[in-house]
C-alpha cells in the first residue's frame, strides 16, 4: 500500500523546508531592552483598529521563549526559518547607532538556529516602522527610504557573519496600500497620494537597502525581497474584464516588480493614476537604484482575486477581504471583486493552488535565471483542540499538500524554486484580525503560552525530512506524531 519511494516525486536536493514568522506578530516584550513603539503598537492601541482590541504587547512571548521555539523547530526537523528583525528594537528612533541589546536577541536566535542545523532567513522590514519615523512623515517621505538603508547596514554588520539569506521588505503592497490607502493596517492613513508616494519610497528603500547590505555582507550572501504578487483573474473573457484585471495587476504587483526587476514603472499604471498624481516624487536616478541584481525573488501567496468591470462605475466587493470605506486600489474605483471558486479558509479566502503555480511560472518567465522562494503560504482554520489540547487539522494539511504539489509542478515545468516557508510556525497576532485567526502549524494557548504541534506540524515534519510529499493514502499515518 505504501508508495514506492524510488518513484515518489522528490523536491530538488537542498530544497529549503522552512516556516515563517514576523517580529510584531510573535515577540511581545514591546518595552524591553530599549525597544520603542512602532506604528503597529500605536495602531493596535487605537480603539477600533484591531478585532477584539488585541495588541502585540505580549503576542506569543517569543522574545522570552526563543530557545524553546527553536528547539521545537529542531525536533520537527525543519530546515529553515524566516524571521523578521524589529526595527524599533535595533534603532529605537529610526536613526543613530544600534542598540546592542536589541541586536543581541537576533544574534542569539541565529546562533541557536545554526546550532540546530536550521538555515536562517532574515527579513528586515515586516511592517514595524519606528513610530518616530511615522511622526516625521513615514513612507510617503523620501527620507524614510534612506533611514531604512541605514538600518539595513546596521543589521547587516551585526548578522552578516552568520545569516546568508536576506529579504529587504515583506509585502510592500500592504505597507503602502493598506497602511496609507485603505487604512486597515498601520499607520491607518487614508490618503491616495500618500499611498503611491509610500509605494515608491518602499521601492527606493529596497534598492538603497540592497546596496547597503551588499556593502557590508560577504559575497556569499543572498538578497531577496518578498512580494505578495497578486493572482488576478477576470470574471469573464470580455475586454472590459480583461482591462479590470490589467489595472488591478498593475496596482498590486507590477508597481513593485517592474521597477525592482526591470527599472521602470508600468506606463499603464502611470496613466491609470494620472488624476491622482504626476509621480513627480520619482527622481530620475531612482529607477536604477531600485533595480538591483537580486539572488532570489520571494513570493507570498494565499488566494487569488476575481475581478470584473463595474457596470455603472460603482464597484462591489463581495470577496470577503477586509471591507473598508477607503479602497486600497488607488485611481480604480470601478472594479468589482468577486468571491473566487474554492472552499474558503477561516479568513474567507478560497483555496486555489493553481494561483501559486501561475505566479511561479509567471516570474520564472519574466525573470529568467532568478531563483524563486515561496516565502509565505499557509491557511487559517477554526482549529478545535481535543481534550489533550491537540489540534487535528486535516483541512490545513490538504491546503499545504495542494500548494506544495503546485510548487512541485512548477519546478517540473521549469521554475527554479529553491525553498518553501510555511506561514506560520505558530499561531500569532494576525494584524487587524488580532488573535482570532490561527495560521500556525503549532498551536499556542494564549493563556499559558503552551506550544502544541498540530497534526499539520507532524505532516510537514515528515515532508521536510523526506524531501517529498506523501502519497494521499499514506497521509493519515504521516499526520500522526513523528517517531
Ligand atoms: C501576509 O499578509 C503577511 O506577510 C503575514 O504577516 C500575515 O500574517 C499573513 O500573510 C496572513 O495574513 O484586497 O484590500 O482586501 C497577507 C496579507 C491579506 C494582503 C489579504 C492582501 C487583501 C487586501 N494579504 N489582502 S484587500
Short mmCIF file of C-alpha atoms and ligand atoms in Angstrom, two decimals:
data_model
loop_
_atom_site.label_atom_id
_atom_site.label_comp_id
_atom_site.label_asym_id
_atom_site.label_seq_id
_atom_site.Cartn_x
_atom_site.Cartn_y
_atom_site.Cartn_z
CA UNK A 1 0.00 0.00 0.00
CA UNK A 2 2.86 2.41 0.63
CA UNK A 3 4.22 4.37 -2.29
CA UNK A 4 7.47 3.22 -3.78
CA UNK A 5 9.98 5.77 -2.50
CA UNK A 6 12.04 5.45 -5.65
CA UNK A 7 9.18 6.63 -7.86
CA UNK A 8 7.59 9.07 -5.41
CA UNK A 9 8.31 12.61 -6.56
CA UNK A 10 11.03 14.32 -4.60
CA UNK A 11 11.85 18.01 -4.43
CA UNK A 12 15.26 19.11 -5.69
CA UNK A 13 18.20 18.27 -3.41
CA UNK A 14 18.89 21.07 -0.93
CA UNK A 15 15.33 22.41 -1.15
CA UNK A 16 14.71 24.62 1.91
CA UNK A 17 11.83 23.46 4.09
CA UNK A 18 11.03 26.33 6.37
CA UNK A 19 8.40 28.17 8.31
CA UNK A 20 7.98 31.93 8.66
CA UNK A 21 7.01 34.48 11.31
CA UNK A 22 7.31 38.25 11.80
CA UNK A 23 8.60 40.20 14.79
CA UNK A 24 5.49 42.12 15.84
CA UNK A 25 3.30 39.04 15.41
CA UNK A 26 5.28 36.86 17.82
CA UNK A 27 7.80 38.68 20.03
CA UNK A 28 5.85 40.68 22.62
CA UNK A 29 8.23 42.36 25.11
CA UNK A 30 7.44 45.63 23.42
CA UNK A 31 9.00 47.81 26.11
CA UNK A 32 12.09 45.71 26.86
CA UNK A 33 15.76 46.32 26.18
CA UNK A 34 15.28 49.76 24.72
CA UNK A 35 12.55 48.96 22.18
CA UNK A 36 10.25 51.89 21.41
CA UNK A 37 6.80 51.84 19.77
CA UNK A 38 6.39 51.00 16.12
CA UNK A 39 3.41 52.11 14.04
CA UNK A 40 1.79 48.76 14.90
CA UNK A 41 1.99 49.45 18.65
CA UNK A 42 0.30 52.79 18.10
CA UNK A 43 -2.28 51.36 15.72
CA UNK A 44 -3.18 48.31 17.81
CA UNK A 45 -3.62 50.54 20.86
CA UNK A 46 -6.02 52.78 18.94
CA UNK A 47 -9.58 51.64 19.74
CA UNK A 48 -11.43 50.09 16.85
CA UNK A 49 -8.43 49.26 14.68
CA UNK A 50 -7.85 45.60 15.62
CA UNK A 51 -10.52 42.95 16.25
CA UNK A 52 -11.13 42.43 19.94
CA UNK A 53 -8.80 45.30 20.82
CA UNK A 54 -5.90 42.84 20.59
CA UNK A 55 -2.31 44.13 20.59
CA UNK A 56 1.16 42.63 20.16
CA UNK A 57 2.19 43.63 23.71
CA UNK A 58 2.65 40.01 24.71
CA UNK A 59 1.90 38.22 21.43
CA UNK A 60 3.27 34.68 21.83
CA UNK A 61 6.09 35.86 24.08
CA UNK A 62 8.73 34.63 21.65
CA UNK A 63 11.18 37.23 22.99
CA UNK A 64 11.36 35.15 26.16
CA UNK A 65 10.65 31.73 24.65
CA UNK A 66 13.05 31.93 21.73
CA UNK A 67 15.19 28.94 22.72
CA UNK A 68 12.19 26.71 23.33
CA UNK A 69 10.74 27.72 19.93
CA UNK A 70 13.99 26.92 18.12
CA UNK A 71 14.20 23.59 19.97
CA UNK A 72 10.71 22.71 18.74
CA UNK A 73 11.69 23.56 15.15
CA UNK A 74 14.66 21.25 15.52
CA UNK A 75 12.51 18.49 16.99
CA UNK A 76 10.21 18.79 13.97
CA UNK A 77 13.17 18.52 11.62
CA UNK A 78 12.53 21.87 9.93
CA UNK A 79 15.41 23.01 7.77
CA UNK A 80 14.93 26.77 7.56
CA UNK A 81 13.29 29.65 9.43
CA UNK A 82 12.31 33.08 8.14
CA UNK A 83 12.00 35.72 10.88
CA UNK A 84 11.94 39.50 10.80
CA UNK A 85 14.06 42.00 12.68
CA UNK A 86 12.12 44.61 14.67
CA UNK A 87 13.45 47.98 13.55
CA UNK A 88 12.42 49.74 16.82
CA UNK A 89 14.43 47.18 18.81
CA UNK A 90 17.59 47.88 16.86
CA UNK A 91 17.19 51.60 16.18
CA UNK A 92 14.51 52.91 18.54
CA UNK A 93 14.16 56.34 16.98
CA UNK A 94 14.76 55.09 13.46
CA UNK A 95 18.05 56.96 13.49
CA UNK A 96 21.50 56.72 15.01
CA UNK A 97 23.57 53.87 16.40
CA UNK A 98 22.23 50.38 17.02
CA UNK A 99 21.09 49.23 20.44
CA UNK A 100 23.32 46.26 21.24
CA UNK A 101 20.76 44.51 23.45
CA UNK A 102 18.30 44.63 20.56
CA UNK A 103 20.81 43.12 18.16
CA UNK A 104 21.85 40.52 20.75
CA UNK A 105 18.40 38.96 20.66
CA UNK A 106 18.77 38.24 16.94
CA UNK A 107 22.41 37.14 17.30
CA UNK A 108 21.34 34.55 19.86
CA UNK A 109 18.38 33.49 17.76
CA UNK A 110 20.60 32.94 14.74
CA UNK A 111 23.25 31.11 16.75
CA UNK A 112 20.62 28.76 18.14
CA UNK A 113 19.19 28.17 14.67
CA UNK A 114 22.62 27.38 13.25
CA UNK A 115 23.39 25.06 16.17
CA UNK A 116 20.12 23.27 15.39
CA UNK A 117 21.07 22.94 11.72
CA UNK A 118 18.34 25.39 10.64
CA UNK A 119 19.06 27.92 7.86
CA UNK A 120 18.07 31.43 8.98
CA UNK A 121 16.43 33.91 6.60
CA UNK A 122 16.22 37.47 7.94
CA UNK A 123 13.58 39.89 6.72
CA UNK A 124 14.47 43.48 7.51
CA UNK A 125 11.05 45.09 7.29
CA UNK A 126 7.84 43.28 8.16
CA UNK A 127 5.72 46.40 8.78
CA UNK A 128 7.01 47.70 12.13
CA UNK A 129 8.21 51.21 11.26
CA UNK A 130 9.53 53.11 14.31
CA UNK A 131 6.75 55.49 15.36
CA UNK A 132 9.20 58.39 15.33
CA UNK A 133 9.74 57.93 11.62
CA UNK A 134 6.00 57.95 11.04
CA UNK A 135 5.83 61.17 13.04
CA UNK A 136 8.37 62.56 10.59
CA UNK A 137 6.09 61.60 7.68
CA UNK A 138 6.57 57.84 7.33
CA UNK A 139 6.83 56.02 3.99
CA UNK A 140 5.31 58.87 1.95
CA UNK A 141 8.55 60.74 2.75
CA UNK A 142 11.69 60.02 0.78
CA UNK A 143 13.83 60.32 3.90
CA UNK A 144 12.34 57.07 5.26
CA UNK A 145 14.00 55.11 2.43
CA UNK A 146 17.38 56.50 3.49
CA UNK A 147 16.66 55.68 7.11
CA UNK A 148 15.84 52.10 6.06
CA UNK A 149 19.16 51.76 4.23
CA UNK A 150 20.98 52.80 7.39
CA UNK A 151 19.03 50.25 9.43
CA UNK A 152 19.81 47.57 6.82
CA UNK A 153 23.51 48.36 7.13
CA UNK A 154 23.42 48.09 10.95
CA UNK A 155 21.70 44.71 10.85
CA UNK A 156 23.96 43.53 8.02
CA UNK A 157 27.04 44.44 10.04
CA UNK A 158 25.72 42.62 13.10
CA UNK A 159 24.43 39.42 11.50
CA UNK A 160 26.29 39.21 8.19
CA UNK A 161 28.81 36.72 9.53
CA UNK A 162 26.04 34.20 10.28
CA UNK A 163 22.99 34.98 8.11
CA UNK A 164 23.35 34.16 4.40
CA UNK A 165 19.78 34.67 3.25
CA UNK A 166 18.12 38.08 3.44
CA UNK A 167 14.93 39.82 2.41
CA UNK A 168 14.67 43.59 2.36
CA UNK A 169 10.89 44.11 2.57
CA UNK A 170 7.89 41.91 3.23
CA UNK A 171 4.86 42.69 1.06
CA UNK A 172 5.40 46.38 0.37
CA UNK A 173 1.90 46.42 -1.14
CA UNK A 174 0.42 46.03 2.34
CA UNK A 175 2.66 48.74 3.80
CA UNK A 176 1.74 51.24 1.09
CA UNK A 177 -1.86 50.49 0.18
CA UNK A 178 -3.31 49.03 3.39
CA UNK A 179 -1.21 51.36 5.56
CA UNK A 180 -1.77 54.64 3.71
CA UNK A 181 -4.65 53.86 1.28
CA UNK A 182 -7.43 51.84 2.89
CA UNK A 183 -6.07 52.39 6.40
CA UNK A 184 -6.80 48.84 7.60
CA UNK A 185 -3.13 48.44 8.54
CA UNK A 186 -0.84 50.77 10.49
CA UNK A 187 -0.44 53.69 10.39
CA UNK A 188 -4.09 53.77 9.28
CA UNK A 189 -3.92 56.72 6.91
CA UNK A 190 -6.36 57.03 4.01
CA UNK A 191 -4.66 59.32 1.52
CA UNK A 192 -4.33 58.13 -2.10
CA UNK A 193 -1.33 60.32 -2.90
CA UNK A 194 0.43 59.24 0.29
CA UNK A 195 -0.16 55.59 -0.68
CA UNK A 196 1.50 56.00 -4.08
CA UNK A 197 4.35 58.01 -2.58
CA UNK A 198 4.77 55.25 0.01
CA UNK A 199 4.91 52.61 -2.74
CA UNK A 200 7.72 54.50 -4.47
CA UNK A 201 9.68 55.09 -1.30
CA UNK A 202 9.37 51.42 -0.36
CA UNK A 203 10.80 50.57 -3.78
CA UNK A 204 13.59 53.05 -3.18
CA UNK A 205 14.17 51.58 0.30
CA UNK A 206 14.53 48.14 -1.29
CA UNK A 207 17.13 49.49 -3.72
CA UNK A 208 19.08 51.54 -1.18
CA UNK A 209 18.80 48.77 1.41
CA UNK A 210 20.13 46.17 -1.03
CA UNK A 211 23.07 48.44 -1.87
CA UNK A 212 23.76 48.97 1.84
CA UNK A 213 23.64 45.23 2.52
CA UNK A 214 25.98 44.46 -0.40
CA UNK A 215 28.42 46.94 1.14
CA UNK A 216 28.69 45.04 4.42
CA UNK A 217 27.79 41.41 3.66
CA UNK A 218 30.22 38.76 2.46
CA UNK A 219 29.85 37.95 -1.23
CA UNK A 220 28.18 34.61 -0.48
CA UNK A 221 25.14 36.42 0.99
CA UNK A 222 21.89 36.16 -0.95
CA UNK A 223 19.45 39.05 -1.03
CA UNK A 224 15.77 38.78 -1.91
CA UNK A 225 12.51 40.66 -1.44
CA UNK A 226 9.11 39.16 -0.59
CA UNK A 227 6.21 40.37 -2.73
CA UNK A 228 2.56 39.49 -2.31
CA UNK A 229 2.27 39.42 -6.07
CA UNK A 230 -1.41 39.05 -6.81
CA UNK A 231 -3.10 36.42 -8.92
CA UNK A 232 -5.91 38.40 -10.54
CA UNK A 233 -8.39 36.66 -12.79
CA UNK A 234 -11.07 38.26 -14.97
CA UNK A 235 -14.65 37.17 -14.24
CA UNK A 236 -15.46 36.77 -17.96
CA UNK A 237 -13.48 36.93 -21.18
CA UNK A 238 -14.88 40.36 -22.02
CA UNK A 239 -12.48 43.16 -22.93
CA UNK A 240 -13.82 45.22 -20.03
CA UNK A 241 -12.98 42.49 -17.51
CA UNK A 242 -9.55 41.97 -19.07
CA UNK A 243 -8.96 45.67 -18.58
CA UNK A 244 -10.09 45.49 -14.94
CA UNK A 245 -7.62 42.63 -14.45
CA UNK A 246 -4.82 44.64 -16.04
CA UNK A 247 -5.42 47.66 -13.82
CA UNK A 248 -5.50 45.64 -10.59
CA UNK A 249 -2.42 43.68 -11.64
CA UNK A 250 -0.57 46.98 -12.18
CA UNK A 251 -1.51 48.31 -8.74
CA UNK A 252 -0.99 45.04 -6.92
CA UNK A 253 2.11 43.57 -8.48
CA UNK A 254 3.80 45.46 -11.31
CA UNK A 255 4.06 48.67 -9.22
CA UNK A 256 6.79 46.80 -7.32
CA UNK A 257 8.03 44.06 -9.63
CA UNK A 258 8.57 46.29 -12.69
CA UNK A 259 10.88 48.81 -11.01
CA UNK A 260 12.65 46.11 -8.96
CA UNK A 261 13.19 43.70 -11.85
CA UNK A 262 13.18 46.00 -14.89
CA UNK A 263 13.95 49.51 -13.62
CA UNK A 264 10.72 51.16 -14.78
CA UNK A 265 7.19 51.92 -13.66
CA UNK A 266 4.49 50.42 -15.89
CA UNK A 267 3.21 53.02 -18.38
CA UNK A 268 -0.39 51.86 -17.86
CA UNK A 269 -0.06 52.35 -14.08
CA UNK A 270 1.17 55.92 -14.55
CA UNK A 271 -1.73 56.60 -16.93
CA UNK A 272 -4.34 54.98 -14.66
CA UNK A 273 -3.23 57.08 -11.67
CA UNK A 274 -2.60 60.34 -13.57
CA UNK A 275 -5.65 62.01 -11.99
CA UNK A 276 -4.20 61.28 -8.54
CA UNK A 277 -0.54 62.22 -9.03
CA UNK A 278 2.01 63.05 -11.71
CA UNK A 279 4.58 60.84 -9.90
CA UNK A 280 6.98 63.78 -9.72
CA UNK A 281 8.28 62.28 -6.45
CA UNK A 282 10.15 59.76 -8.62
CA UNK A 283 13.61 61.20 -9.26
CA UNK A 284 15.36 60.30 -12.50
CA UNK A 285 18.12 58.29 -10.83
CA UNK A 286 15.76 56.33 -8.54
CA UNK A 287 14.89 53.62 -11.01
CA UNK A 288 18.49 52.48 -11.43
CA UNK A 289 18.81 52.34 -7.64
CA UNK A 290 15.63 50.29 -7.35
CA UNK A 291 16.76 47.78 -9.97
CA UNK A 292 19.40 45.88 -8.01
CA UNK A 293 20.64 42.47 -9.03
CA UNK A 294 18.85 40.03 -6.71
CA UNK A 295 19.72 36.48 -5.70
CA UNK A 296 16.12 35.34 -5.32
CA UNK A 297 12.56 36.59 -5.55
CA UNK A 298 10.26 35.76 -2.64
CA UNK A 299 6.63 35.04 -3.43
CA UNK A 300 3.93 35.15 -0.75
CA UNK A 301 0.72 33.52 -1.90
CA UNK A 302 -2.59 32.73 -0.20
CA UNK A 303 -5.54 33.10 -2.60
CA UNK A 304 -6.41 34.62 -5.98
CA UNK A 305 -8.73 37.54 -6.80
CA UNK A 306 -11.52 37.56 -9.38
CA UNK A 307 -12.41 40.94 -10.84
CA UNK A 308 -14.83 42.47 -13.33
CA UNK A 309 -15.54 45.94 -14.63
CA UNK A 310 -18.32 47.64 -12.62
CA UNK A 311 -21.32 48.43 -14.76
CA UNK A 312 -22.26 51.88 -13.54
CA UNK A 313 -18.77 52.75 -12.37
CA UNK A 314 -19.94 51.65 -8.89
CA UNK A 315 -17.80 48.82 -7.55
CA UNK A 316 -18.93 45.96 -5.35
CA UNK A 317 -16.73 43.97 -3.01
CA UNK A 318 -18.03 40.51 -2.32
CA UNK A 319 -14.81 38.55 -1.82
CA UNK A 320 -14.74 38.75 1.97
CA UNK A 321 -11.46 40.69 2.22
CA UNK A 322 -11.40 43.34 4.94
CA UNK A 323 -14.02 45.72 3.70
CA UNK A 324 -13.18 49.34 4.31
CA UNK A 325 -14.66 52.65 3.36
CA UNK A 326 -11.49 53.60 1.57
CA UNK A 327 -10.27 51.44 -1.26
CA UNK A 328 -6.62 50.43 -1.45
CA UNK A 329 -6.99 50.42 -5.25
CA UNK A 330 -5.92 53.98 -5.90
CA UNK A 331 -7.40 55.50 -9.05
CA UNK A 332 -9.52 52.40 -9.68
CA UNK A 333 -13.00 52.78 -8.22
CA UNK A 334 -14.90 50.81 -10.84
CA UNK A 335 -13.62 47.27 -10.39
CA UNK A 336 -15.75 44.60 -8.71
CA UNK A 337 -14.10 41.93 -6.54
CA UNK A 338 -15.91 38.59 -6.66
CA UNK A 339 -15.71 35.53 -4.50
CA UNK A 340 -13.26 33.16 -6.22
CA UNK A 341 -14.18 29.49 -6.60
CA UNK A 342 -12.84 27.10 -3.96
CA UNK A 343 -13.60 26.30 -0.33
CA UNK A 344 -12.93 29.26 1.95
CA UNK A 345 -10.47 29.08 4.84
CA UNK A 346 -11.26 30.76 8.17
CA UNK A 347 -10.16 34.03 6.56
CA UNK A 348 -12.84 33.55 3.90
CA UNK A 349 -10.04 33.16 1.34
CA UNK A 350 -10.86 30.45 -1.24
CA UNK A 351 -8.33 27.63 -1.62
CA UNK A 352 -6.87 27.63 -5.13
CA UNK A 353 -3.37 26.18 -5.51
CA UNK A 354 -3.32 26.90 -9.26
CA UNK A 355 -2.71 30.54 -8.31
CA UNK A 356 0.63 29.62 -6.77
CA UNK A 357 1.58 27.60 -9.85
CA UNK A 358 0.64 30.53 -12.10
CA UNK A 359 2.71 33.01 -10.05
CA UNK A 360 5.81 30.82 -10.00
CA UNK A 361 5.57 30.27 -13.76
CA UNK A 362 4.94 33.97 -14.38
CA UNK A 363 8.09 35.08 -12.60
CA UNK A 364 10.22 32.26 -13.92
CA UNK A 365 9.35 33.54 -17.41
CA UNK A 366 9.58 37.21 -16.54
CA UNK A 367 12.91 36.98 -14.72
CA UNK A 368 14.79 34.04 -16.25
CA UNK A 369 17.70 32.91 -14.11
CA UNK A 370 16.32 34.46 -10.93
CA UNK A 371 15.71 31.73 -8.33
CA UNK A 372 12.33 31.80 -6.61
CA UNK A 373 11.41 31.18 -2.98
CA UNK A 374 7.90 30.72 -1.66
CA UNK A 375 8.43 32.97 1.36
CA UNK A 376 4.85 32.57 2.68
CA UNK A 377 1.98 30.19 2.09
CA UNK A 378 -0.47 28.69 4.54
CA UNK A 379 -4.00 28.85 5.89
CA UNK A 380 -6.09 29.79 8.93
CA UNK A 381 -8.72 27.33 10.10
CA UNK A 382 -11.07 27.11 13.07
CA UNK A 383 -8.77 24.79 14.98
CA UNK A 384 -10.50 22.91 17.80
CA UNK A 385 -8.18 21.24 20.29
CA UNK A 386 -9.18 17.85 21.68
CA UNK A 387 -9.19 17.02 25.41
CA UNK A 388 -5.38 16.80 25.34
CA UNK A 389 -5.01 20.17 23.65
CA UNK A 390 -4.08 18.60 20.31
CA UNK A 391 -5.47 20.06 17.09
CA UNK A 392 -6.32 17.71 14.24
CA UNK A 393 -6.32 19.94 11.17
CA UNK A 394 -6.86 17.87 8.02
CA UNK A 395 -8.00 20.98 6.08
CA UNK A 396 -4.66 22.68 6.70
CA UNK A 397 -2.82 19.51 5.64
CA UNK A 398 -4.91 19.39 2.47
CA UNK A 399 -4.15 23.08 1.79
CA UNK A 400 -0.41 22.55 2.27
CA UNK A 401 -0.36 19.38 0.24
CA UNK A 402 -2.15 21.03 -2.68
CA UNK A 403 0.11 24.09 -2.68
CA UNK A 404 3.27 22.03 -2.38
CA UNK A 405 2.05 19.89 -5.21
CA UNK A 406 1.55 23.06 -7.28
CA UNK A 407 5.07 24.15 -6.34
CA UNK A 408 6.49 20.81 -7.42
CA UNK A 409 4.56 21.01 -10.68
CA UNK A 410 6.04 24.45 -11.34
CA UNK A 411 9.52 23.03 -10.68
CA UNK A 412 8.80 20.18 -13.11
CA UNK A 413 7.73 22.78 -15.66
CA UNK A 414 10.96 24.72 -15.32
CA UNK A 415 10.55 27.13 -12.39
CA UNK A 416 13.72 27.36 -10.28
CA UNK A 417 12.08 27.22 -6.84
CA UNK A 418 14.64 26.82 -4.07
CA UNK A 419 12.51 26.67 -0.95
CA UNK A 420 9.16 26.96 0.78
CA UNK A 421 8.42 28.84 4.02
CA UNK A 422 5.12 27.85 5.53
CA UNK A 423 3.11 30.65 7.18
CA UNK A 424 3.29 30.19 10.05
CA UNK A 425 5.42 28.26 12.51
CA UNK A 426 2.96 29.03 15.31
CA UNK A 427 -0.32 30.84 15.91
CA UNK A 428 0.24 34.57 16.33
CA UNK A 429 -1.08 38.14 16.13
CA UNK A 430 -2.84 38.24 12.77
CA UNK A 431 -2.68 42.04 12.27
CA UNK A 432 -6.13 43.64 12.01
CA UNK A 433 -7.72 40.30 12.97
CA UNK A 434 -5.81 40.05 16.25
CA UNK A 435 -5.62 36.58 17.78
CA UNK A 436 -8.92 35.45 16.26
CA UNK A 437 -7.24 33.83 13.24
CA UNK A 438 -4.76 30.99 13.63
CA UNK A 439 -2.25 30.24 10.87
CA UNK A 440 0.22 28.15 12.88
CA UNK A 441 1.18 24.51 12.46
CA UNK A 442 1.94 24.77 16.17
CA UNK A 443 -0.96 25.71 18.42
CA UNK A 444 -0.38 28.39 21.03
CA UNK A 445 -2.60 28.51 24.10
CA UNK A 446 -2.78 32.28 24.62
CA UNK A 447 -3.44 31.90 28.37
CA UNK A 448 -0.49 29.66 29.18
CA UNK A 449 1.69 30.24 26.08
CA UNK A 450 1.95 26.46 25.75
CA UNK A 451 3.05 25.28 22.30
CA UNK A 452 1.49 22.08 20.92
CA UNK A 453 2.23 20.86 17.39
CA UNK A 454 -0.93 20.33 15.34
CA UNK A 455 -1.32 17.31 13.04
CA UNK A 456 -0.12 19.56 10.23
CA UNK A 457 3.19 20.09 12.04
CA UNK A 458 3.82 16.34 12.13
CA UNK A 459 2.76 16.08 8.49
CA UNK A 460 5.08 18.92 7.44
CA UNK A 461 7.87 17.46 9.53
CA UNK A 462 7.61 14.25 7.50
CA UNK A 463 7.66 16.21 4.24
CA UNK A 464 10.73 18.16 5.33
CA UNK A 465 12.61 15.07 6.49
CA UNK A 466 11.85 13.05 3.35
CA UNK A 467 12.00 15.93 0.83
CA UNK A 468 8.82 14.70 -0.79
CA UNK A 469 5.06 14.72 -0.46
CA UNK A 470 3.40 11.61 0.89
CA UNK A 471 1.02 9.75 -1.39
CA UNK A 472 -2.54 10.69 -0.37
CA UNK A 473 -3.23 7.18 1.03
CA UNK A 474 -0.32 7.47 3.46
CA UNK A 475 -1.46 10.89 4.64
CA UNK A 476 -3.30 9.60 7.71
CA UNK A 477 -0.21 7.88 9.10
CA UNK A 478 2.06 10.72 8.02
CA UNK A 479 -0.04 13.08 10.14
CA UNK A 480 0.48 11.05 13.31
CA UNK A 481 3.07 12.20 15.84
CA UNK A 482 6.58 11.99 14.44
CA UNK A 483 8.51 8.94 15.61
C1 LIG B 1 0.77 38.08 4.92
O1 LIG B 1 -0.09 39.07 4.58
C2 LIG B 1 1.71 38.66 5.91
O2 LIG B 1 3.01 38.81 5.39
C3 LIG B 1 1.72 37.94 7.21
O3 LIG B 1 2.32 38.75 8.16
C4 LIG B 1 0.30 37.54 7.56
O4 LIG B 1 0.18 37.07 8.86
C5 LIG B 1 -0.12 36.51 6.57
O5 LIG B 1 0.03 36.97 5.27
C6 LIG B 1 -1.56 36.03 6.75
O6 LIG B 1 -2.48 37.05 6.52
O7 LIG B 1 -7.89 43.16 -1.28
O8 LIG B 1 -7.57 45.12 0.06
O9 LIG B 1 -8.80 43.37 0.94
C7 LIG B 1 -1.08 38.73 3.65
C8 LIG B 1 -1.93 39.95 3.55
C9 LIG B 1 -4.19 39.78 3.11
C10 LIG B 1 -2.74 41.06 1.70
C11 LIG B 1 -5.30 39.97 2.13
C12 LIG B 1 -3.86 41.28 0.76
C13 LIG B 1 -6.23 41.55 0.65
C14 LIG B 1 -6.29 43.02 0.71
N1 LIG B 1 -2.89 39.87 2.49
N2 LIG B 1 -5.11 41.20 1.50
S1 LIG B 1 -7.71 43.70 0.05
#
